[in-house]
Amino acid sequence: MWSAILQGDDRAAWQAALEAVTEDAPKVLVATSVGSWQHGIAVESLVAVALTLRGARVEFSLCDGALPACIAIKYGGVPPQKLLSADRPPRCPNCFPAGAEELGETGLPINRLSEWLTTEDLATAKSLSESVPFAEIAAFELDGARVGEHALAGALRYLACGDLESEPEAEKVVRRYLHAGLLTVLGMDRMIEGRGIDVVVVNHGIYAPQGLVREAAARRGVRVVTWNPSYKKQTLIFSHDDSYHHTMITEDSAVWEDLELSGEQATVLDAYLESRRRGSHDWIWFNKEVADDSAERLAALGIDGRRPIVTLLTSVVWDAQLHYESNAFPGMADWVRYTIAYFATRPELQLVVRVHPAEVTGTNPSRQKIGDEIARFFPTLPENVVVVPAESDLSTYALLDRSNAALIYSTKTGIEASARGLPTIVAGEAWIRGKGFSFDAVTPSGYREMLNRLPFERRMSGEEVQRARRYAYHFFFRRMIPVELIDVGEKGRFRFEFDSLAALRPGRSPGIDVICRGILDARPFVYDGPQTMSERTGSVGFGTA
């Protein structure tokens, strides 16, 4: 990508920019880690070049086959017997060269993880990965680094399930990810100290190795920035200190609650919320093309519109399985079982369980299906409970339009439901929790008390809706930073939408300016510039819910 841009005058200008960086410039480590993730390579190399043009001293880091497991492998392509039979995942021989070639075109230094691991580190990681009691792995920390939590999350992601009960190789896989996590923390700790890094930029901030990169930096007291592709086309979401899974929960409401949406902003928000029905303005969209979302269609599925409809929205069971203090239940499956059992006692209500389409349409289809979990505990469903499977092309939005309330665990659809005025009960770590416009349960008994209030006599109050709309605008239009310089090309790969280095210089791209100021000056990653929405269609898979 960069070889096509850094030619002629731009080559000379880039060389001048590299030479102009001073020894005391802020040192930024862009910890790409996984060289085979083309989307990450494109975004992080673009950010690295933009930072360099602003005077920063930027370096990359890549795993070069040092880890026995990582986020780049999936159960479907590398089953456990194949993963566990070799020292390294089979993708390693191609992963590092792919990333090194692309990043190397920038001329910025590339640190190899293996070169920062000592013989002692290797022995320590191997010993601990074998000796920590299996039941204690999830809570295991190495000098404050939450290695076990990310190891377990990585293993669950690889196995594409929400728990390990039915996985015969579960312990071996988890220990494999624990080993990878320990190596990452130890190697990155040495790299960060040895290179004198001031700021670490890492994608996602969870799983292995990215979550452990974050842990290593935090343990060193080094500032961390995480990022992810976001829903809207040509937008990215950046956070300080931790994964956005956590920071969007803990974000100070003062950042958005006093927003007064102008008429234009309200119109843009309404247009985007409506577009979510089809995903026409999104990169990340999991629903199928809706054939028919009429009341007759709902009736054909067994949904009785004569009773108040309460819609339960699931997430993908393995996604972001981290520890959250506010969860009312141990896991999403427990919540679904509890809810169905409750509604069996409320025949005057109609519960519709809408299984998340990403169970089958996501880039890592779930091997643990919520429908199977439900069938295991309820061979015969209560007569007032309907399960709409992931494969259904029923519009979730049509269902919400006809609902008295929504029940969610962690899905981001709660933001949209609330912004539309639909009362929403939260039982997990959803981002709307604690924002002042949802019903937030922290215990099963508290959740039951909220269910006892159903059906609600009214929708949300005007004040509550306005608060929900302010947050929705903040989330979709301020936290999702527009980067018009990247778009999706052939085979879902990212491509650059510029042909000159000038496009990345200060003042040329407002979104890039926000990102660079946030990384270099610890400014908030909040965009307040002009808003537009591309009419181009098409989506690309980056993850799950």
XYZ file of C-alpha atoms in Angstrom, residues 333 367-379 389-390:
16
model
C -27.021 -18.268 29.038
C -20.283 -23.253 18.261
C -22.434 -22.757 21.351
C -25.881 -21.770 20.182
C -28.359 -20.089 22.507
C -31.142 -22.104 20.864
C -29.407 -25.326 21.911
C -29.003 -24.011 25.456
C -32.691 -23.171 25.602
C -33.709 -26.584 24.230
C -31.516 -28.318 26.811
C -33.359 -26.705 29.715
C -36.772 -26.333 28.073
C -37.509 -29.363 25.836
C -33.303 -18.270 15.524
C -30.153 -16.566 14.300
